[in-house]
Amino acid sequence: TVIGYEPVVDDVSRFADFLPVPEAEGSAVVVLDETTVLLSAAAPGTAELLRERGLTVLTTPVTEFEKLEGCVTCLSVRVR
């Protein structure tokens, strides 16, 4: 499933399974494991939408970074 903030997506029909989210900040999601995701606290509607899909959602405030167009994905480094 591809998630995105529909007003800034050129053509949602390009994705077989597109899930629109209610906030722009909700389009930046870090997958932590098969059932857990991390996203901005500024996207409560997206958090609820993902919880309804059975995911565990962790949120964190990144307001100061978002002022400069940063997000949780920009601030994450995956280590295996």
mmCIF file of N, CA and C in Angstrom:
data_model
loop_
_atom_site.group_PDB
_atom_site.id
_atom_site.type_symbol
_atom_site.label_atom_id
_atom_site.label_comp_id
_atom_site.label_asym_id
_atom_site.label_seq_id
_atom_site.Cartn_x
_atom_site.Cartn_y
_atom_site.Cartn_z
ATOM 1 N N THR A 1 0.845 -1.185 0.000
ATOM 2 C CA THR A 1 0.000 0.000 0.000
ATOM 3 C C THR A 1 0.882 1.237 0.000
ATOM 4 N N VAL A 2 0.568 2.159 -0.881
ATOM 5 C CA VAL A 2 1.245 3.451 -0.927
ATOM 6 C C VAL A 2 0.338 4.449 -0.235
ATOM 7 N N ILE A 3 0.892 5.193 0.725
ATOM 8 C CA ILE A 3 0.092 6.230 1.372
ATOM 9 C C ILE A 3 0.595 7.581 0.913
ATOM 10 N N GLY A 4 -0.296 8.559 0.889
ATOM 11 C CA GLY A 4 0.099 9.895 0.478
ATOM 12 C C GLY A 4 -0.983 10.911 0.748
ATOM 13 N N TYR A 5 -0.576 12.145 0.749
ATOM 14 C CA TYR A 5 -1.494 13.267 0.899
ATOM 15 C C TYR A 5 -1.963 13.637 -0.501
ATOM 16 N N GLU A 6 -3.185 13.274 -0.816
ATOM 17 C CA GLU A 6 -3.693 13.322 -2.186
ATOM 18 C C GLU A 6 -3.542 14.674 -2.898
ATOM 19 N N PRO A 7 -3.702 15.807 -2.215
ATOM 20 C CA PRO A 7 -3.560 17.076 -2.935
ATOM 21 C C PRO A 7 -2.168 17.300 -3.557
ATOM 22 N N VAL A 8 -1.153 16.580 -3.109
ATOM 23 C CA VAL A 8 0.186 16.781 -3.679
ATOM 24 C C VAL A 8 0.663 15.594 -4.518
ATOM 25 N N VAL A 9 -0.213 14.629 -4.738
ATOM 26 C CA VAL A 9 0.130 13.476 -5.580
ATOM 27 C C VAL A 9 -0.399 13.752 -6.986
ATOM 28 N N ASP A 10 0.479 13.662 -7.972
ATOM 29 C CA ASP A 10 0.078 13.987 -9.349
ATOM 30 C C ASP A 10 -0.999 13.065 -9.888
ATOM 31 N N ASP A 11 -0.838 11.756 -9.705
ATOM 32 C CA ASP A 11 -1.772 10.803 -10.308
ATOM 33 C C ASP A 11 -1.891 9.557 -9.426
ATOM 34 N N VAL A 12 -2.912 9.532 -8.564
ATOM 35 C CA VAL A 12 -3.075 8.402 -7.642
ATOM 36 C C VAL A 12 -3.397 7.102 -8.380
ATOM 37 N N SER A 13 -3.874 7.196 -9.603
ATOM 38 C CA SER A 13 -4.212 5.979 -10.355
ATOM 39 C C SER A 13 -2.970 5.170 -10.732
ATOM 40 N N ARG A 14 -1.794 5.747 -10.592
ATOM 41 C CA ARG A 14 -0.547 5.024 -10.882
ATOM 42 C C ARG A 14 -0.274 3.924 -9.855
ATOM 43 N N PHE A 15 -0.942 3.993 -8.711
ATOM 44 C CA PHE A 15 -0.721 3.043 -7.626
ATOM 45 C C PHE A 15 -1.899 2.096 -7.497
ATOM 46 N N ALA A 16 -1.624 0.813 -7.528
ATOM 47 C CA ALA A 16 -2.690 -0.189 -7.439
ATOM 48 C C ALA A 16 -3.436 -0.095 -6.113
ATOM 49 N N ASP A 17 -2.715 0.225 -5.033
ATOM 50 C CA ASP A 17 -3.334 0.303 -3.708
ATOM 51 C C ASP A 17 -2.875 1.597 -3.042
ATOM 52 N N PHE A 18 -3.616 2.689 -3.281
ATOM 53 C CA PHE A 18 -3.290 4.004 -2.734
ATOM 54 C C PHE A 18 -4.204 4.323 -1.573
ATOM 55 N N LEU A 19 -3.612 4.734 -0.442
ATOM 56 C CA LEU A 19 -4.376 5.115 0.737
ATOM 57 C C LEU A 19 -4.160 6.607 0.998
ATOM 58 N N PRO A 20 -5.170 7.447 0.745
ATOM 59 C CA PRO A 20 -5.009 8.876 1.021
ATOM 60 C C PRO A 20 -5.042 9.134 2.523
ATOM 61 N N VAL A 21 -4.185 10.034 2.985
ATOM 62 C CA VAL A 21 -4.159 10.395 4.400
ATOM 63 C C VAL A 21 -4.650 11.828 4.552
ATOM 64 N N PRO A 22 -5.237 12.170 5.715
ATOM 65 C CA PRO A 22 -5.865 13.476 5.872
ATOM 66 C C PRO A 22 -4.913 14.646 6.120
ATOM 67 N N GLU A 23 -3.655 14.365 6.491
ATOM 68 C CA GLU A 23 -2.704 15.444 6.745
ATOM 69 C C GLU A 23 -1.445 15.220 5.917
ATOM 70 N N ALA A 24 -0.838 16.310 5.484
ATOM 71 C CA ALA A 24 0.413 16.196 4.716
ATOM 72 C C ALA A 24 1.494 15.499 5.540
ATOM 73 N N GLU A 25 1.545 15.792 6.834
ATOM 74 C CA GLU A 25 2.553 15.171 7.711
ATOM 75 C C GLU A 25 2.352 13.670 7.835
ATOM 76 N N GLY A 26 1.182 13.183 7.533
ATOM 77 C CA GLY A 26 0.882 11.755 7.631
ATOM 78 C C GLY A 26 1.456 10.924 6.500
ATOM 79 N N SER A 27 1.976 11.574 5.484
ATOM 80 C CA SER A 27 2.538 10.807 4.371
ATOM 81 C C SER A 27 3.963 10.332 4.650
ATOM 82 N N ALA A 28 4.581 10.834 5.717
ATOM 83 C CA ALA A 28 5.932 10.409 6.099
ATOM 84 C C ALA A 28 5.822 9.395 7.225
ATOM 85 N N VAL A 29 6.055 8.142 6.898
ATOM 86 C CA VAL A 29 5.903 7.053 7.864
ATOM 87 C C VAL A 29 7.158 6.187 7.843
ATOM 88 N N VAL A 30 7.641 5.844 9.023
ATOM 89 C CA VAL A 30 8.773 4.934 9.135
ATOM 90 C C VAL A 30 8.223 3.580 9.581
ATOM 91 N N VAL A 31 8.474 2.554 8.795
ATOM 92 C CA VAL A 31 8.046 1.201 9.152
ATOM 93 C C VAL A 31 9.085 0.633 10.101
ATOM 94 N N LEU A 32 8.662 0.298 11.326
ATOM 95 C CA LEU A 32 9.589 -0.236 12.323
ATOM 96 C C LEU A 32 9.637 -1.755 12.300
ATOM 97 N N ASP A 33 8.493 -2.367 12.060
ATOM 98 C CA ASP A 33 8.411 -3.816 11.853
ATOM 99 C C ASP A 33 7.107 -4.097 11.121
ATOM 100 N N GLU A 34 6.732 -5.340 11.005
ATOM 101 C CA GLU A 34 5.556 -5.696 10.201
ATOM 102 C C GLU A 34 4.250 -5.078 10.691
ATOM 103 N N THR A 35 4.187 -4.716 11.963
ATOM 104 C CA THR A 35 2.930 -4.194 12.501
ATOM 105 C C THR A 35 3.070 -2.843 13.200
ATOM 106 N N THR A 36 4.244 -2.226 13.164
ATOM 107 C CA THR A 36 4.479 -0.983 13.900
ATOM 108 C C THR A 36 5.050 0.090 12.983
ATOM 109 N N VAL A 37 4.484 1.284 13.085
ATOM 110 C CA VAL A 37 4.965 2.417 12.298
ATOM 111 C C VAL A 37 5.174 3.624 13.203
ATOM 112 N N LEU A 38 6.016 4.528 12.736
ATOM 113 C CA LEU A 38 6.298 5.781 13.438
ATOM 114 C C LEU A 38 5.883 6.928 12.536
ATOM 115 N N LEU A 39 5.197 7.928 13.106
ATOM 116 C CA LEU A 39 4.856 9.108 12.337
ATOM 117 C C LEU A 39 4.746 10.321 13.230
ATOM 118 N N SER A 40 4.619 11.471 12.629
ATOM 119 C CA SER A 40 4.552 12.736 13.340
ATOM 120 C C SER A 40 3.292 12.834 14.196
ATOM 121 N N ALA A 41 3.463 13.442 15.364
ATOM 122 C CA ALA A 41 2.310 13.707 16.230
ATOM 123 C C ALA A 41 1.353 14.712 15.597
ATOM 124 N N ALA A 42 1.805 15.412 14.554
ATOM 125 C CA ALA A 42 0.962 16.386 13.865
ATOM 126 C C ALA A 42 -0.014 15.739 12.886
ATOM 127 N N ALA A 43 -0.066 14.402 12.897
ATOM 128 C CA ALA A 43 -0.958 13.679 11.979
ATOM 129 C C ALA A 43 -1.876 12.716 12.744
ATOM 130 N N PRO A 44 -2.718 13.241 13.629
ATOM 131 C CA PRO A 44 -3.580 12.348 14.414
ATOM 132 C C PRO A 44 -4.609 11.598 13.568
ATOM 133 N N GLY A 45 -5.082 12.209 12.511
ATOM 134 C CA GLY A 45 -6.047 11.530 11.633
ATOM 135 C C GLY A 45 -5.413 10.346 10.927
ATOM 136 N N THR A 46 -4.183 10.524 10.472
ATOM 137 C CA THR A 46 -3.453 9.428 9.832
ATOM 138 C C THR A 46 -3.159 8.332 10.836
ATOM 139 N N ALA A 47 -2.770 8.717 12.046
ATOM 140 C CA ALA A 47 -2.497 7.731 13.096
ATOM 141 C C ALA A 47 -3.733 6.865 13.333
ATOM 142 N N GLU A 48 -4.883 7.493 13.429
ATOM 143 C CA GLU A 48 -6.123 6.736 13.645
ATOM 144 C C GLU A 48 -6.439 5.838 12.451
ATOM 145 N N LEU A 49 -6.254 6.351 11.260
ATOM 146 C CA LEU A 49 -6.490 5.570 10.044
ATOM 147 C C LEU A 49 -5.616 4.319 10.015
ATOM 148 N N LEU A 50 -4.358 4.459 10.384
ATOM 149 C CA LEU A 50 -3.446 3.310 10.391
ATOM 150 C C LEU A 50 -3.770 2.335 11.530
ATOM 151 N N ARG A 51 -4.204 2.870 12.672
ATOM 152 C CA ARG A 51 -4.639 1.984 13.776
ATOM 153 C C ARG A 51 -5.852 1.161 13.355
ATOM 154 N N GLU A 52 -6.765 1.780 12.636
ATOM 155 C CA GLU A 52 -7.951 1.066 12.144
ATOM 156 C C GLU A 52 -7.568 -0.062 11.193
ATOM 157 N N ARG A 53 -6.405 0.043 10.561
ATOM 158 C CA ARG A 53 -5.909 -1.005 9.660
ATOM 159 C C ARG A 53 -5.115 -2.066 10.410
ATOM 160 N N GLY A 54 -5.099 -1.967 11.760
ATOM 161 C CA GLY A 54 -4.473 -2.987 12.589
ATOM 162 C C GLY A 54 -3.019 -2.747 12.937
ATOM 163 N N LEU A 55 -2.505 -1.553 12.641
ATOM 164 C CA LEU A 55 -1.107 -1.263 12.948
ATOM 165 C C LEU A 55 -0.959 -0.630 14.326
ATOM 166 N N THR A 56 0.178 -0.872 14.950
ATOM 167 C CA THR A 56 0.558 -0.154 16.151
ATOM 168 C C THR A 56 1.244 1.114 15.676
ATOM 169 N N VAL A 57 0.765 2.251 16.160
ATOM 170 C CA VAL A 57 1.274 3.542 15.694
ATOM 171 C C VAL A 57 1.967 4.258 16.849
ATOM 172 N N LEU A 58 3.225 4.599 16.641
ATOM 173 C CA LEU A 58 3.972 5.416 17.583
ATOM 174 C C LEU A 58 4.100 6.803 16.970
ATOM 175 N N THR A 59 3.888 7.829 17.774
ATOM 176 C CA THR A 59 4.011 9.188 17.259
ATOM 177 C C THR A 59 5.056 9.944 18.057
ATOM 178 N N THR A 60 5.633 10.932 17.429
ATOM 179 C CA THR A 60 6.617 11.784 18.092
ATOM 180 C C THR A 60 6.457 13.212 17.580
ATOM 181 N N PRO A 61 6.650 14.194 18.445
ATOM 182 C CA PRO A 61 6.557 15.578 17.988
ATOM 183 C C PRO A 61 7.829 15.970 17.228
ATOM 184 N N VAL A 62 7.662 16.413 16.010
ATOM 185 C CA VAL A 62 8.781 16.888 15.198
ATOM 186 C C VAL A 62 8.453 18.244 14.576
ATOM 187 N N THR A 63 7.684 19.030 15.304
ATOM 188 C CA THR A 63 7.164 20.302 14.813
ATOM 189 C C THR A 63 8.258 21.236 14.308
ATOM 190 N N GLU A 64 9.334 21.359 15.046
ATOM 191 C CA GLU A 64 10.401 22.281 14.640
ATOM 192 C C GLU A 64 11.039 21.823 13.334
ATOM 193 N N PHE A 65 11.186 20.518 13.135
ATOM 194 C CA PHE A 65 11.733 20.006 11.882
ATOM 195 C C PHE A 65 10.752 20.212 10.734
ATOM 196 N N GLU A 66 9.457 20.045 11.020
ATOM 197 C CA GLU A 66 8.433 20.215 9.987
ATOM 198 C C GLU A 66 8.373 21.660 9.485
ATOM 199 N N LYS A 67 8.728 22.603 10.331
ATOM 200 C CA LYS A 67 8.766 24.009 9.903
ATOM 201 C C LYS A 67 9.775 24.203 8.774
ATOM 202 N N LEU A 68 10.784 23.333 8.712
ATOM 203 C CA LEU A 68 11.816 23.400 7.680
ATOM 204 C C LEU A 68 11.686 22.252 6.692
ATOM 205 N N GLU A 69 10.462 21.706 6.579
ATOM 206 C CA GLU A 69 10.132 20.618 5.663
ATOM 207 C C GLU A 69 10.825 19.303 5.997
ATOM 208 N N GLY A 70 11.181 19.114 7.261
ATOM 209 C CA GLY A 70 11.726 17.832 7.717
ATOM 210 C C GLY A 70 10.601 16.925 8.181
ATOM 211 N N CYS A 71 10.912 15.652 8.381
ATOM 212 C CA CYS A 71 9.892 14.702 8.836
ATOM 213 C C CYS A 71 10.569 13.496 9.490
ATOM 214 N N VAL A 72 9.769 12.563 9.984
ATOM 215 C CA VAL A 72 10.337 11.400 10.673
ATOM 216 C C VAL A 72 11.190 10.545 9.746
ATOM 217 N N THR A 73 10.872 10.505 8.468
ATOM 218 C CA THR A 73 11.699 9.705 7.559
ATOM 219 C C THR A 73 13.052 10.366 7.347
ATOM 220 N N CYS A 74 13.083 11.685 7.289
ATOM 221 C CA CYS A 74 14.354 12.409 7.122
ATOM 222 C C CYS A 74 15.255 12.229 8.343
ATOM 223 N N LEU A 75 14.647 12.040 9.482
ATOM 224 C CA LEU A 75 15.389 11.966 10.736
ATOM 225 C C LEU A 75 15.721 10.524 11.143
ATOM 226 N N SER A 76 15.456 9.569 10.280
ATOM 227 C CA SER A 76 15.638 8.166 10.629
ATOM 228 C C SER A 76 16.788 7.527 9.870
ATOM 229 N N VAL A 77 17.491 6.679 10.559
ATOM 230 C CA VAL A 77 18.538 5.867 9.959
ATOM 231 C C VAL A 77 18.224 4.421 10.331
ATOM 232 N N ARG A 78 18.070 3.575 9.329
ATOM 233 C CA ARG A 78 17.770 2.158 9.579
ATOM 234 C C ARG A 78 19.058 1.400 9.770
ATOM 235 N N VAL A 79 19.151 0.668 10.863
ATOM 236 C CA VAL A 79 20.319 -0.137 11.164
ATOM 237 C C VAL A 79 19.861 -1.585 11.281
ATOM 238 N N ARG A 80 20.570 -2.465 10.581
ATOM 239 C CA ARG A 80 20.220 -3.883 10.672
ATOM 240 C C ARG A 80 21.316 -4.637 11.379
#
